GROMACS .gro file of N, CA, C and O in nm:
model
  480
    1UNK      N    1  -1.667  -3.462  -7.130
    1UNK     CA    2  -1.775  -3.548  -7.092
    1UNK      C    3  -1.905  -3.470  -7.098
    1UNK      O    4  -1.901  -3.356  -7.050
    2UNK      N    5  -2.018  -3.510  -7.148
    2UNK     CA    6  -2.200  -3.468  -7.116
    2UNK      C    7  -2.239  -3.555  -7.077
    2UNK      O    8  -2.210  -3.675  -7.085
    3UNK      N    9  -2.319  -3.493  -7.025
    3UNK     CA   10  -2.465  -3.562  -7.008
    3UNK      C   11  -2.584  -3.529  -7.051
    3UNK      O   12  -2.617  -3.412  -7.073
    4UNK      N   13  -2.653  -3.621  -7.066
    4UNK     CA   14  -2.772  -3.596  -7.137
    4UNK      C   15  -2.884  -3.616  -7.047
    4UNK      O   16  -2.886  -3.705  -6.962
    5UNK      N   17  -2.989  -3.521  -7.070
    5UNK     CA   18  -3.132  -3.504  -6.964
    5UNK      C   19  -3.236  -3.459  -7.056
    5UNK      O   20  -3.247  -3.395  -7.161
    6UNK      N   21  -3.316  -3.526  -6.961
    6UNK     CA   22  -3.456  -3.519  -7.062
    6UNK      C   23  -3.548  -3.490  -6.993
    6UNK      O   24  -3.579  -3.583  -6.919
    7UNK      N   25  -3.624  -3.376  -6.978
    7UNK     CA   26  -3.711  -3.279  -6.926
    7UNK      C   27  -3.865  -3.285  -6.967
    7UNK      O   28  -3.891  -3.337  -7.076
    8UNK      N   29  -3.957  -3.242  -6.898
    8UNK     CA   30  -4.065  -3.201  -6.955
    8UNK      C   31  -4.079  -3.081  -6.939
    8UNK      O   32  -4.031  -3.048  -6.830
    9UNK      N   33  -4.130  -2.977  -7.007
    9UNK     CA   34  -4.173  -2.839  -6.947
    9UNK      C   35  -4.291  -2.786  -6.987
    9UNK      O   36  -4.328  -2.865  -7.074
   10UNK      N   37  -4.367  -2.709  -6.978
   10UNK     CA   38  -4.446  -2.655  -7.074
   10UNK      C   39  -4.440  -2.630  -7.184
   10UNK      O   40  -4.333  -2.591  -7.229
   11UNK      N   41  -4.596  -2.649  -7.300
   11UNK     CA   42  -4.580  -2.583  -7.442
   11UNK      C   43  -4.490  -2.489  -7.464
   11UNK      O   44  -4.382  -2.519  -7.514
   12UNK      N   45  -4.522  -2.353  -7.427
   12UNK     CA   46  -4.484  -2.233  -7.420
   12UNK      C   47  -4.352  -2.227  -7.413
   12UNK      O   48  -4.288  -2.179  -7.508
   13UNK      N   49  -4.272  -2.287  -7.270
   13UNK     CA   50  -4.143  -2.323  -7.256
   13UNK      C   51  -4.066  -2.377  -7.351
   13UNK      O   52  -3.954  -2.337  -7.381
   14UNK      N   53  -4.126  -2.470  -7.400
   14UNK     CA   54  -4.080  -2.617  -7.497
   14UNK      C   55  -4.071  -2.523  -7.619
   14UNK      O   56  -3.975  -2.547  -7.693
   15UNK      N   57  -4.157  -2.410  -7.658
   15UNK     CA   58  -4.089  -2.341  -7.780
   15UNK      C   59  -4.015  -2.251  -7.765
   15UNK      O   60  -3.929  -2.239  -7.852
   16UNK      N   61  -4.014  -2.173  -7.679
   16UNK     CA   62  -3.899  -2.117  -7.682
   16UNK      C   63  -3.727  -2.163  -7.616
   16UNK      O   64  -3.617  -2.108  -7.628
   17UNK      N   65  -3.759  -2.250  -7.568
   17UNK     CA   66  -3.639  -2.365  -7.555
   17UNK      C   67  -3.585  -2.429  -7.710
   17UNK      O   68  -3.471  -2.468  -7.735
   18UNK      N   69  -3.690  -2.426  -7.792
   18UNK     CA   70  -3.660  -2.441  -7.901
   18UNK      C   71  -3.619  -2.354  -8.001
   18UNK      O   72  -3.585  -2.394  -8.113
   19UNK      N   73  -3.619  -2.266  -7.976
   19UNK     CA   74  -3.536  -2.146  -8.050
   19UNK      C   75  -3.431  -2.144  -7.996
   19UNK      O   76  -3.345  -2.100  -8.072
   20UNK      N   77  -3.378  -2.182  -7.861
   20UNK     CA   78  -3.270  -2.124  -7.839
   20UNK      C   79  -3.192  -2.245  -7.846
   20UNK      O   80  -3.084  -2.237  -7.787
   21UNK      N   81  -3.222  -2.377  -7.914
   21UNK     CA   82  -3.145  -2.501  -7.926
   21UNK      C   83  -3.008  -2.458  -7.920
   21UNK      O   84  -2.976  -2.424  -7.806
   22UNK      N   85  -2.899  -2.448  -8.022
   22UNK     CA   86  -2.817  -2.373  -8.010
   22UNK      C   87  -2.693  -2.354  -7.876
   22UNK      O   88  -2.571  -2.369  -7.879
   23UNK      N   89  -2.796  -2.311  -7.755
   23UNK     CA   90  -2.712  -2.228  -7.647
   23UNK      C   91  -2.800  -2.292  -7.524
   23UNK      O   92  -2.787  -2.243  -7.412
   24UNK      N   93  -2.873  -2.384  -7.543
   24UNK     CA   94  -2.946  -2.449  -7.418
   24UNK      C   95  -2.805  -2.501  -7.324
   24UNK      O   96  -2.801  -2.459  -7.208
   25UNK      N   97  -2.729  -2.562  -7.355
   25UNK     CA   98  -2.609  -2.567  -7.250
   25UNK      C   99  -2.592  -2.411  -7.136
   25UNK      O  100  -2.602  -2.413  -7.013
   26UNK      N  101  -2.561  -2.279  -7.231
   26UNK     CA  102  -2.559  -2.160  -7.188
   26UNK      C  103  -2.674  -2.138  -7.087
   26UNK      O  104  -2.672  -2.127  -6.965
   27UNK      N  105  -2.756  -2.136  -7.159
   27UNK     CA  106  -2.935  -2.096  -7.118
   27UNK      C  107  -2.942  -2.170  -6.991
   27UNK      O  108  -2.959  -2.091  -6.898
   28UNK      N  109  -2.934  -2.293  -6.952
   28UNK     CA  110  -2.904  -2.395  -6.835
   28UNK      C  111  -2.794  -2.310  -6.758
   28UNK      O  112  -2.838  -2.230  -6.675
   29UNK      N  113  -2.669  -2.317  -6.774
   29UNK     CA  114  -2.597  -2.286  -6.695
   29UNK      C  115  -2.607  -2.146  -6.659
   29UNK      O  116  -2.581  -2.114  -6.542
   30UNK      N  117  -2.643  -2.054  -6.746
   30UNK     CA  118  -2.688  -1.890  -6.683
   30UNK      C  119  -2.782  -1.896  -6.576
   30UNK      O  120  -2.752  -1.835  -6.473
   31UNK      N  121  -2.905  -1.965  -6.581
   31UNK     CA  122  -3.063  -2.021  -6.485
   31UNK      C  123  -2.991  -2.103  -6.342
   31UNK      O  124  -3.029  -2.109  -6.225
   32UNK      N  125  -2.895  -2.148  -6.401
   32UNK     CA  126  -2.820  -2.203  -6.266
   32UNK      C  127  -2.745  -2.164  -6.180
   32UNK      O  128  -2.719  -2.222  -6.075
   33UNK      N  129  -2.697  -2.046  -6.224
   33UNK     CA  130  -2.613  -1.955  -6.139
   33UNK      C  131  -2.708  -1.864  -6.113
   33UNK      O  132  -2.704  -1.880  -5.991
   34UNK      N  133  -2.787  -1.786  -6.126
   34UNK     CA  134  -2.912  -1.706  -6.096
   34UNK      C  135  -2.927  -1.783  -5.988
   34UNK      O  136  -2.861  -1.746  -5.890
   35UNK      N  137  -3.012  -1.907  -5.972
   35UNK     CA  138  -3.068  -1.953  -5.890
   35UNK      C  139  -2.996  -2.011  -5.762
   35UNK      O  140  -3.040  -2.051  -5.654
   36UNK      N  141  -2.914  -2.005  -5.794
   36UNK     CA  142  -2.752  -2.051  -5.674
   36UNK      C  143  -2.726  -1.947  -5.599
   36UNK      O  144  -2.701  -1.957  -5.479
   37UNK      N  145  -2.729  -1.817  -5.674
   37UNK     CA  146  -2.663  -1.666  -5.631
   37UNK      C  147  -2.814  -1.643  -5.558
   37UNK      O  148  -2.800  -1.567  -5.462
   38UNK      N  149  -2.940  -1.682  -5.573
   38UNK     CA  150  -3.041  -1.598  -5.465
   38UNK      C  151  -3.074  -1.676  -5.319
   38UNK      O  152  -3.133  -1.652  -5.213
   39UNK      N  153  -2.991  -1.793  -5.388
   39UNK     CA  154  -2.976  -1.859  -5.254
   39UNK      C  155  -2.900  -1.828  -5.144
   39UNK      O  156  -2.915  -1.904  -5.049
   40UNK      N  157  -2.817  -1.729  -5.130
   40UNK     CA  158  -2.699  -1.739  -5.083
   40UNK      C  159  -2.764  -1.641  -4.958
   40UNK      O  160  -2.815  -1.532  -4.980
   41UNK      N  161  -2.745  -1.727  -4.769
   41UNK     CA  162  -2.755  -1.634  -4.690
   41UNK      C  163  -2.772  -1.466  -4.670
   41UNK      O  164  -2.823  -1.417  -4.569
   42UNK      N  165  -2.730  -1.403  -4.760
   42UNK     CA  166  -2.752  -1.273  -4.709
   42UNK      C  167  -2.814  -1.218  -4.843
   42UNK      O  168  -2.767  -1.111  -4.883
   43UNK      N  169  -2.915  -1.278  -4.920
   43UNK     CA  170  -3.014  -1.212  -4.977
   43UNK      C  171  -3.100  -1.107  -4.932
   43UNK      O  172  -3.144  -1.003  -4.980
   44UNK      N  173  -3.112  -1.177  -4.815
   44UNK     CA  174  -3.216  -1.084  -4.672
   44UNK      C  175  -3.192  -0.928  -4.678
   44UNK      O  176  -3.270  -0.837  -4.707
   45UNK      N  177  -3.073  -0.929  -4.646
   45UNK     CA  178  -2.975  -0.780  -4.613
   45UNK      C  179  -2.975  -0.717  -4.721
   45UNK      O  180  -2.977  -0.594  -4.718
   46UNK      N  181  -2.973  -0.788  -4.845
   46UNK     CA  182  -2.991  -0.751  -5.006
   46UNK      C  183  -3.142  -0.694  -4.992
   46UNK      O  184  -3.188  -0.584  -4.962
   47UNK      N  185  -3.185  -0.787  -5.016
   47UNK     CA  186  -3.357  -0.772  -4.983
   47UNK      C  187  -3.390  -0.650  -4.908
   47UNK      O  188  -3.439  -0.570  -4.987
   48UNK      N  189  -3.384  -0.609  -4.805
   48UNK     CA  190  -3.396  -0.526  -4.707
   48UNK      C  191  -3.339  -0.388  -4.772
   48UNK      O  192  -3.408  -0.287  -4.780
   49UNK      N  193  -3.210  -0.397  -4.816
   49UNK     CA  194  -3.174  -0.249  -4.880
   49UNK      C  195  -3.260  -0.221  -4.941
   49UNK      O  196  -3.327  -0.120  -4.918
   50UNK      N  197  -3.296  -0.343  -5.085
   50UNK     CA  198  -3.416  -0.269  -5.183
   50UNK      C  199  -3.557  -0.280  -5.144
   50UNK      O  200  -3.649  -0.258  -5.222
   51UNK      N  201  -3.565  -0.301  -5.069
   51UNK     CA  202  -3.732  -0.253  -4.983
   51UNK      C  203  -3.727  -0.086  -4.940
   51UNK      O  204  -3.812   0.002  -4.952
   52UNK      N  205  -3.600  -0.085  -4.890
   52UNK     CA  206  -3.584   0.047  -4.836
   52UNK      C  207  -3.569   0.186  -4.958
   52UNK      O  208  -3.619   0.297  -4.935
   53UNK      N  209  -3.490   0.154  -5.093
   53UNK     CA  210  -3.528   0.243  -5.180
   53UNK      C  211  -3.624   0.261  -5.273
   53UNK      O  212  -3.638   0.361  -5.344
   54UNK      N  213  -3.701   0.149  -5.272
   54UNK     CA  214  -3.806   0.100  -5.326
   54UNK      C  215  -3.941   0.163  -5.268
   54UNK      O  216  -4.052   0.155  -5.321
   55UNK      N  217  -3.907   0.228  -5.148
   55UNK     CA  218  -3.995   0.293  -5.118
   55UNK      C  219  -4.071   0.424  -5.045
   55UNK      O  220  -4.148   0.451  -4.953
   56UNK      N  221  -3.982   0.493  -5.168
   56UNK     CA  222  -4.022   0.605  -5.158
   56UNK      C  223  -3.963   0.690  -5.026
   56UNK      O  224  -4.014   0.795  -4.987
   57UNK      N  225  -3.839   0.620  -4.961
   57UNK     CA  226  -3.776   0.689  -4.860
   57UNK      C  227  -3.768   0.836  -4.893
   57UNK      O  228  -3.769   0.889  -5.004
   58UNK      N  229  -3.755   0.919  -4.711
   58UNK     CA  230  -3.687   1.006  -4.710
   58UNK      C  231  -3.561   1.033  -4.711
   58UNK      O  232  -3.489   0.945  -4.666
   59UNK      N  233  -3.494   1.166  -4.764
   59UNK     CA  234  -3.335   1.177  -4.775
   59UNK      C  235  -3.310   1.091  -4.634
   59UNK      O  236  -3.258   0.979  -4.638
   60UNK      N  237  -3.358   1.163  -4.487
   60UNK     CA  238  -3.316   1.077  -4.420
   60UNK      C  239  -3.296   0.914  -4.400
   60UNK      O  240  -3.190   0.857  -4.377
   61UNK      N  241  -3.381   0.876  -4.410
   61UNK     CA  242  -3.407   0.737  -4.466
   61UNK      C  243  -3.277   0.680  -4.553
   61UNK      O  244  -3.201   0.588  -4.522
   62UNK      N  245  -3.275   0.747  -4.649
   62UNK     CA  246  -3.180   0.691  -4.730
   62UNK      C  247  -3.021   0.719  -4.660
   62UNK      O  248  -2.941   0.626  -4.645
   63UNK      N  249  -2.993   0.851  -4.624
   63UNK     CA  250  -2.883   0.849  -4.604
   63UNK      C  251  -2.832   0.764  -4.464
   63UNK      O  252  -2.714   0.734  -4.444
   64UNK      N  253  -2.937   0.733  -4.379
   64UNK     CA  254  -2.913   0.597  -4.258
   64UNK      C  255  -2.893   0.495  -4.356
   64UNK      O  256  -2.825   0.427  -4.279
   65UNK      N  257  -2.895   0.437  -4.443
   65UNK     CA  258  -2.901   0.327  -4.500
   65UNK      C  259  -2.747   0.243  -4.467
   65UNK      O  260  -2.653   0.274  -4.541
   66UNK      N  261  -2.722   0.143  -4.365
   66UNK     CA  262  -2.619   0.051  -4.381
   66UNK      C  263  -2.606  -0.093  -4.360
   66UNK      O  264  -2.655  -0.163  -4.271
   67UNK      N  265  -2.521  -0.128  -4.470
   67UNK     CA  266  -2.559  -0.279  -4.490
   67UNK      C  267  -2.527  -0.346  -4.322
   67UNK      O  268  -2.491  -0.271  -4.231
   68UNK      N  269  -2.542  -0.470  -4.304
   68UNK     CA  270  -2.513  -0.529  -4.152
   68UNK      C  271  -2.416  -0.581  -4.165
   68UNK      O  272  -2.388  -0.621  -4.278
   69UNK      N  273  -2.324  -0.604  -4.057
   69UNK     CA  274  -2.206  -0.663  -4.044
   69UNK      C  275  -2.189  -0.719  -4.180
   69UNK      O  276  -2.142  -0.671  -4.283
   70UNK      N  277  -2.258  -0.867  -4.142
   70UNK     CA  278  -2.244  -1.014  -4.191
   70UNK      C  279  -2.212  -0.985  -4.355
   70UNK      O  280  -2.110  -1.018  -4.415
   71UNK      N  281  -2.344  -0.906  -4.416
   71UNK     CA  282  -2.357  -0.827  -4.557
   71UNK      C  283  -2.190  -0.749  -4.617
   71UNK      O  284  -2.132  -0.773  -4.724
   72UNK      N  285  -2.156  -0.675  -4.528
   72UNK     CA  286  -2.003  -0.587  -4.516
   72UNK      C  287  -1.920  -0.756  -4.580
   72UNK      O  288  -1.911  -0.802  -4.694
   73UNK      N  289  -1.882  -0.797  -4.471
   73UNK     CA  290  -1.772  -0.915  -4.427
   73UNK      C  291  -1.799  -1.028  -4.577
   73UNK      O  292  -1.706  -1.087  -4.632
   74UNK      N  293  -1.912  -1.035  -4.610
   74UNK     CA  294  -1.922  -1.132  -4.754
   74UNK      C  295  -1.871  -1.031  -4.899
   74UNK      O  296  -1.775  -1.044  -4.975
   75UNK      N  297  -1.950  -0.958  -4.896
   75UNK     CA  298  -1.872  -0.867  -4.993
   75UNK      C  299  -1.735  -0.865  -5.016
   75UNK      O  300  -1.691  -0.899  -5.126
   76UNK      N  301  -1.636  -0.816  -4.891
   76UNK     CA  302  -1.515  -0.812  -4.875
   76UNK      C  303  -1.451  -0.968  -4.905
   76UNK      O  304  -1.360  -0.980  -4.987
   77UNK      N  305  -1.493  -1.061  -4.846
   77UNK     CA  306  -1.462  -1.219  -4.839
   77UNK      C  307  -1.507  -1.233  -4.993
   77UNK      O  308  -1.428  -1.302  -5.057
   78UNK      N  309  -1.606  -1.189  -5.062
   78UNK     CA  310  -1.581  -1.175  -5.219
   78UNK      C  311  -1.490  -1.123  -5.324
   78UNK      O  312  -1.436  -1.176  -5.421
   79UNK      N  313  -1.488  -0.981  -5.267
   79UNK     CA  314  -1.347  -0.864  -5.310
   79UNK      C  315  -1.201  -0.911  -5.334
   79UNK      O  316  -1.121  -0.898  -5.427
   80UNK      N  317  -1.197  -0.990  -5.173
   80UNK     CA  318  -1.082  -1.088  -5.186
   80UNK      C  319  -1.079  -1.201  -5.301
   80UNK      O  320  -1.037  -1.194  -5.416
   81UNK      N  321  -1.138  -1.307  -5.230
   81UNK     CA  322  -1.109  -1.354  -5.333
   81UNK      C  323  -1.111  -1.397  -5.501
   81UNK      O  324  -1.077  -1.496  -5.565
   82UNK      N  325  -1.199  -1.206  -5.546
   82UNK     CA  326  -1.171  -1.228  -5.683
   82UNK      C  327  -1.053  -1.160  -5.693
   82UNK      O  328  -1.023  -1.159  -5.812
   83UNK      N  329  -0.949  -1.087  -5.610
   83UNK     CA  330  -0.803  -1.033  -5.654
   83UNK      C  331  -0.708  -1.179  -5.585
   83UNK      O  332  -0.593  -1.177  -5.539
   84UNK      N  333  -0.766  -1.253  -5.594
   84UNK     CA  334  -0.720  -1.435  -5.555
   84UNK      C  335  -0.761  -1.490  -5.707
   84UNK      O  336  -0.724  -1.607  -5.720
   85UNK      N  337  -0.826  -1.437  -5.822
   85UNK     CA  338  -0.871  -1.517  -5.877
   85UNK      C  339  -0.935  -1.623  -5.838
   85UNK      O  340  -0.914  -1.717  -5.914
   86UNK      N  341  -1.015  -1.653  -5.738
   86UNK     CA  342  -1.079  -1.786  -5.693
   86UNK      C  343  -1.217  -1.753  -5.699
   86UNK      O  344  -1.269  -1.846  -5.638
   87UNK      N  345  -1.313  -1.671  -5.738
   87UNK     CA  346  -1.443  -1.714  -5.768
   87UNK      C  347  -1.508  -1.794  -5.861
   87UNK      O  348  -1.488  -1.837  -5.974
   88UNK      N  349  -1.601  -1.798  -5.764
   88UNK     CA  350  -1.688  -1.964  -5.835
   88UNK      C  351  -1.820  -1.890  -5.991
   88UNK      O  352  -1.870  -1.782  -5.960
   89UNK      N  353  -1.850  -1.928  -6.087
   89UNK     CA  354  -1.968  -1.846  -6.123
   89UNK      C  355  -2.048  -1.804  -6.060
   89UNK      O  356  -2.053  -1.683  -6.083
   90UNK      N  357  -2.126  -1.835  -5.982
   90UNK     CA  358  -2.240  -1.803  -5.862
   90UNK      C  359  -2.149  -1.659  -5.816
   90UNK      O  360  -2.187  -1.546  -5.848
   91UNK      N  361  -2.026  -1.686  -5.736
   91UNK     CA  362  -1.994  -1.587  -5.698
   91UNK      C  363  -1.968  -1.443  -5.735
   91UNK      O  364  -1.963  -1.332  -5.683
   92UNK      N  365  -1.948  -1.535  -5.917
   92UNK     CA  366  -1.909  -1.342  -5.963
   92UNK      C  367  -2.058  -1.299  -5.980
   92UNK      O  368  -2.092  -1.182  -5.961
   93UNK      N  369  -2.114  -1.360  -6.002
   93UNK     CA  370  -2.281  -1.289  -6.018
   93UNK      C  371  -2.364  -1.218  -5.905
   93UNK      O  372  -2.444  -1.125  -5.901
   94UNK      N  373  -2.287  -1.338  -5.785
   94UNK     CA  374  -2.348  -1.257  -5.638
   94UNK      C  375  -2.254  -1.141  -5.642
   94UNK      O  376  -2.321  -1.041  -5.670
   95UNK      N  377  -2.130  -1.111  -5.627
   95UNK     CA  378  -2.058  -0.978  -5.651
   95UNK      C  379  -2.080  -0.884  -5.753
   95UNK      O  380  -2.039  -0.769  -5.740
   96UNK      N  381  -2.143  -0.925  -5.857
   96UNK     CA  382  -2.178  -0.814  -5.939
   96UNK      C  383  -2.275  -0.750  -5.875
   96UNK      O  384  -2.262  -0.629  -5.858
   97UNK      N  385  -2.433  -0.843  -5.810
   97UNK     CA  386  -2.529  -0.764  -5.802
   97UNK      C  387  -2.511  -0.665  -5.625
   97UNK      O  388  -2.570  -0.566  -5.582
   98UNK      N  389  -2.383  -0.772  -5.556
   98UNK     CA  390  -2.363  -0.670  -5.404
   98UNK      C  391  -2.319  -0.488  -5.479
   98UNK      O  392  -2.359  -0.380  -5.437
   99UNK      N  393  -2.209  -0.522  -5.623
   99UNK     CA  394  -2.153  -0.390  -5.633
   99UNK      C  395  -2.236  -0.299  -5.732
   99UNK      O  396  -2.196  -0.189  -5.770
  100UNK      N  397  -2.363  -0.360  -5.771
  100UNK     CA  398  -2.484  -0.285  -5.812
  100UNK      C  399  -2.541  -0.172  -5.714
  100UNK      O  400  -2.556  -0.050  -5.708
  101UNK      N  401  -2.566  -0.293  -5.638
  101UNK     CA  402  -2.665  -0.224  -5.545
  101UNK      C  403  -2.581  -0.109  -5.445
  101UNK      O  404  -2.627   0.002  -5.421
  102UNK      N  405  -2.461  -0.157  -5.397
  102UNK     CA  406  -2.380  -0.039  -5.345
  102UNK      C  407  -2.418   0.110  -5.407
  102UNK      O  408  -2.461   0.213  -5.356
  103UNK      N  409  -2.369   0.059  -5.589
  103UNK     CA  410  -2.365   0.212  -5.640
  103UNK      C  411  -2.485   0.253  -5.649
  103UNK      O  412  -2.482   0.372  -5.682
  104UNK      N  413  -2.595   0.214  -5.636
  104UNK     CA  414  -2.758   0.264  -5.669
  104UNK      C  415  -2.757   0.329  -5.533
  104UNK      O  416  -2.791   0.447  -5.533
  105UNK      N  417  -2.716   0.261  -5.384
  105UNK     CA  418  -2.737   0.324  -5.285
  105UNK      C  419  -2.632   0.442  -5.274
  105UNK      O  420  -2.632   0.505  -5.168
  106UNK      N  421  -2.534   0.482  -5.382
  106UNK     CA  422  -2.418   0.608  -5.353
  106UNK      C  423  -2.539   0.695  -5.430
  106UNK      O  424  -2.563   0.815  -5.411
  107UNK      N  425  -2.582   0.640  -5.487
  107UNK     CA  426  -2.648   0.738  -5.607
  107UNK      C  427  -2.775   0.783  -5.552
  107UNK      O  428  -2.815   0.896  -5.579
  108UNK      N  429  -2.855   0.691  -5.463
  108UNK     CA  430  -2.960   0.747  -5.379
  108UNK      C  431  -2.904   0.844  -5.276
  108UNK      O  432  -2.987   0.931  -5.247
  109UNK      N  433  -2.791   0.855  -5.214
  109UNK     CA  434  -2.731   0.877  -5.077
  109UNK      C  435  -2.687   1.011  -5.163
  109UNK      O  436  -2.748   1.104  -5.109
  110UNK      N  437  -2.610   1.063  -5.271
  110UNK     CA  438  -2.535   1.156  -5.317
  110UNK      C  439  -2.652   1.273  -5.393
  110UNK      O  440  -2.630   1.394  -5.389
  111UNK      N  441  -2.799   1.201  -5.472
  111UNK     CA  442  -2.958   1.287  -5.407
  111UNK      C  443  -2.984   1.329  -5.276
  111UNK      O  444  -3.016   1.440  -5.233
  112UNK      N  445  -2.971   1.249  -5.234
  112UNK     CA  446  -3.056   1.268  -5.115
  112UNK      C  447  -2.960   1.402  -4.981
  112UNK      O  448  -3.006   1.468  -4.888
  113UNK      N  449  -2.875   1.395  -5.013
  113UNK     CA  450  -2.793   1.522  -5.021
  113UNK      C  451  -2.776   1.659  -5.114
  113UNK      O  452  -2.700   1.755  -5.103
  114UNK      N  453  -2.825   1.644  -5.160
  114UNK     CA  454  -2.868   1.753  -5.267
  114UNK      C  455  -2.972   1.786  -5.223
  114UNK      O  456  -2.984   1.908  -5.213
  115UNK      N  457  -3.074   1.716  -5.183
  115UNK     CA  458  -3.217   1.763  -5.143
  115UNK      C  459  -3.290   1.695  -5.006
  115UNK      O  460  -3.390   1.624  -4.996
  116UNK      N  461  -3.182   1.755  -4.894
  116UNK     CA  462  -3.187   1.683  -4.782
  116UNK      C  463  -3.361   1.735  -4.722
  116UNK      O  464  -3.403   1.640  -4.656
  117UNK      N  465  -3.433   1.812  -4.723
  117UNK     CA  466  -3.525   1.883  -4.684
  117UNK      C  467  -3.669   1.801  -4.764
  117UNK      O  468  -3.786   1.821  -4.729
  118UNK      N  469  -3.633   1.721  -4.862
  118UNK     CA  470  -3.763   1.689  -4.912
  118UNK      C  471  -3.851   1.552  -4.800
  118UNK      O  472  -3.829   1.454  -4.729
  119UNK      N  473  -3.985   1.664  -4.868
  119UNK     CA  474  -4.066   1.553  -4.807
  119UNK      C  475  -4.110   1.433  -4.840
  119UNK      O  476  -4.116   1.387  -4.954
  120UNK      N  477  -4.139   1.382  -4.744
  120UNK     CA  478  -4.172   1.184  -4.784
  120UNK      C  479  -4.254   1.196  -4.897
  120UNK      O  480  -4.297   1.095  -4.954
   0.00000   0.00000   0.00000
């Protein structure tokens, strides 16, 4: 089954929507899971980590860095159920970018041990 929709967007938009005729099904459904996945309650806690390496922390700084409960418990409640096979698209995208940001913060945390003494 489709459906069919009919949009207005901008010039600008409207041509390069037009190049990608083709994969606009794709192009739609990629923009839709993006926008589903920043919706999701614990962006904040997301948010908040990358404020914190984003700026210019100290080793200390960085190596306090831990996610909050709630942040922990979704991840895991993700973990699960992709060895359930049961994630939704949104979800594998929100789990990709939780297990991004983990490793950027091992990788800030495993510096910042190397050069525990530097200044801000």
């Amino acid at each position: 089954m489709t459906v069919e929709i009919t949009i207005q967007v901008p010039d600008e938009l409207g041509q390069e929507l037009r190049q990608m005729h083709d994969r606009l099904p794709e192009v739609l459904a990629r923009g839709l899971r993006e926008v589903q996945a920043e919706a999701q309650p614990s962006s904040l806690d997301e948010q908040a980590i990358i404020e914190v390496l984003t700026s210019q922390p100290t080793p200390a700084q960085i190596l306090a860095l831990r996610p909050s409960t709630e942040f922990q418990q979704r991840v895991s409640a993700l973990l699960e159920r992709k060895k359930q096979g049961g994630l939704t698209g949104p979800e594998v995208i929100e789990l990709e970018r939780y297990l991004l940001l983990e490793h950027l913060v091992r990788m800030a945390k495993a510096r910042a041990l190397q050069h525990p003494h530097r200044a801000a």
